[in-house]
Amino acid sequence: MAVSAGIAAYKVPELVRALVREGHAVRCVLTPNATRFVSPLVLETLTGHPAGHQLFAGQAAVPSEIDHIALADWADLCVVAPATADLLARLRAGMADDLVSATLLATRAPLLVAPAMNVNMWEHPATRENLEVLVGRGVRTVGPESGELACGWEGQGRMSEPAEIAAAVALALGSEAMRGETVLVTAGGTREPIDTVRAIANRSSGRMGFAVAAEAARRGARVVLVAGSTSLPTPPGVERIDVGSALEMRDAVLAALPDATVVVKAAAVADFRPASPQEHKIKKETLPEGESLHLELVPNPDILAELCRLTRESGAQRVIVGFAAESHDVVAAACRKIARKGCDLLVANDVSRSDAGFDVDTNAVHFVSPDGEVEELPLLSKQEVAVQLLDRVAKLRDGHR
Ligand code: CTP
């Protein structure tokens, strides 16, 4: 882990803790100025290894006990967090005049950078060009995010949260568990146009589907995420296709289906759409005073049922997982739904709970199998539900082999 001198360095101890907790061996090096933001002692304590910040110890040119070549050879992955505008420029130029830049120039390990800086520095053509060159050399990036910056400005430049960087680390190191699989995930709600400015939407935030997509990518799968209405950022390593209506979602899903070995349909698809969306804004003045506006709604295709039918007909070895949003009699309704849809697993959420289902970070689900077997999970974060779900998918895929 290389730390450069940005205020976001205060988050580095948390990132180091997360990586150590996940079982990684971590060694830190800092630029001399980074030591003003985070104490090497903290990083030494958390990693159990010296955290150097000098290329040469003492006055003479005697290598310090932290040999940058040995460190560069030791690493499987070099993470630069935070990566300042200055460090990105120095990396691009191949400078090697301090411990961090010398180590990063000497390493053969892949590089993951988490930029953090003022929005104007981030948007400056020099920074954009430096990053483009680095990405062209195979350097991976995570963030930066948009929001309030420590310098008082608003905009892009905030270092990604430690959990997000840890996820990018896992992705960069590459898990083998789902290598070779193509996972097609749908997430978020659809929007059914009424006219050019109005639409019928639903409360889905997309968090559950995005968590599944992120976890599948972390396990080494190729992931295609068909996203409806959501404000979430694309998880690292995921191919995203944005769609609006259920019909657009159907087209995107059918196009991606032939490659998919696993499909997870977490999207909240509108069951009905306005029969004839107006090509201009509906004006009140065109309606007779006091009259109601009547919208005719026609049924949307059931994408999940269609995928299951196509998969059965083609004989493809594909695992299809559906979700069920239920507000009462959750398990009984889910058992009827899986029989109707024909998928291999149904994840039933109780959307009447305030701590599960729409727009929250947690979920309380039942896994329902076609043979009527029901497994109840405790209240978990959506990330943990995604982990459990993909573990079940792995078993079903093993059954296919
Ligand atoms: N689904 C779909 N296409 C639709 C409706 C739903 O693909 N037109 C999928 C959802 O993505 C989800 C599953 O079917 O994986 C169940 O969605 P849900 O809204 O719970 O059920 P519905 O089939 O819409 O039935 P109901 O609203 O009557 O409960």
CSV table of C-alpha atoms and ligand atoms in Angstrom, one decimal, residues 186 265-271 300-304 322-326 337 340-341, ligand 1:
chain,number,residue,atom,x,y,z
A,186,THR,CA,-31.0,-7.0,-13.6
A,265,LYS,CA,-33.4,-11.0,-11.9
A,266,ALA,CA,-33.4,-8.6,-9.0
A,267,ALA,CA,-35.1,-5.7,-11.0
A,268,ALA,CA,-38.5,-4.5,-10.0
A,269,VAL,CA,-40.3,-4.7,-13.3
A,270,ALA,CA,-43.6,-2.8,-13.8
A,271,ASP,CA,-46.3,-5.3,-14.6
A,300,ASN,CA,-45.8,-5.9,-19.8
A,301,PRO,CA,-44.2,-9.2,-20.8
A,302,ASP,CA,-43.0,-11.3,-17.9
A,303,ILE,CA,-39.2,-11.3,-18.7
A,304,LEU,CA,-38.3,-13.8,-16.0
A,322,GLY,CA,-35.8,-14.7,-9.6
A,323,PHE,CA,-36.8,-12.3,-6.8
A,324,ALA,CA,-40.3,-12.0,-5.3
A,325,ALA,CA,-41.5,-8.8,-3.6
A,326,GLU,CA,-44.2,-9.9,-1.3
A,337,LYS,CA,-44.5,-17.7,-7.9
A,340,ARG,CA,-45.4,-19.9,-12.3
A,341,LYS,CA,-42.1,-18.5,-13.4
B,1,CTP,N1,-40.4,-9.9,-13.4
B,1,CTP,C1,-40.1,-9.9,-14.8
B,1,CTP,N2,-41.0,-9.3,-15.6
B,1,CTP,C2,-42.1,-8.8,-15.2
B,1,CTP,C3,-42.4,-8.8,-13.8
B,1,CTP,C4,-41.5,-9.4,-12.9
B,1,CTP,O1,-39.1,-10.4,-15.2
B,1,CTP,N3,-43.0,-8.2,-16.0
B,1,CTP,C5,-39.5,-10.6,-12.5
B,1,CTP,C6,-38.8,-9.8,-11.5
B,1,CTP,O2,-37.6,-9.2,-11.9
B,1,CTP,C7,-38.6,-10.7,-10.3
B,1,CTP,C8,-39.8,-11.7,-10.5
B,1,CTP,O3,-40.2,-11.6,-11.8
B,1,CTP,O4,-37.4,-11.5,-10.5
B,1,CTP,C9,-40.9,-11.5,-9.5
B,1,CTP,O5,-41.3,-10.1,-9.6
B,1,CTP,P1,-42.5,-9.6,-8.7
B,1,CTP,O6,-42.8,-8.2,-8.9
B,1,CTP,O7,-42.3,-10.1,-7.3
B,1,CTP,O8,-43.7,-10.6,-9.2
B,1,CTP,P2,-44.7,-10.4,-10.4
B,1,CTP,O9,-44.4,-11.5,-11.4
B,1,CTP,O10,-44.7,-9.0,-10.9
B,1,CTP,O11,-46.1,-10.8,-9.6
B,1,CTP,P3,-47.0,-9.9,-8.6
B,1,CTP,O12,-46.6,-8.5,-8.8
B,1,CTP,O13,-48.3,-10.3,-8.9
B,1,CTP,O14,-46.5,-10.4,-7.2
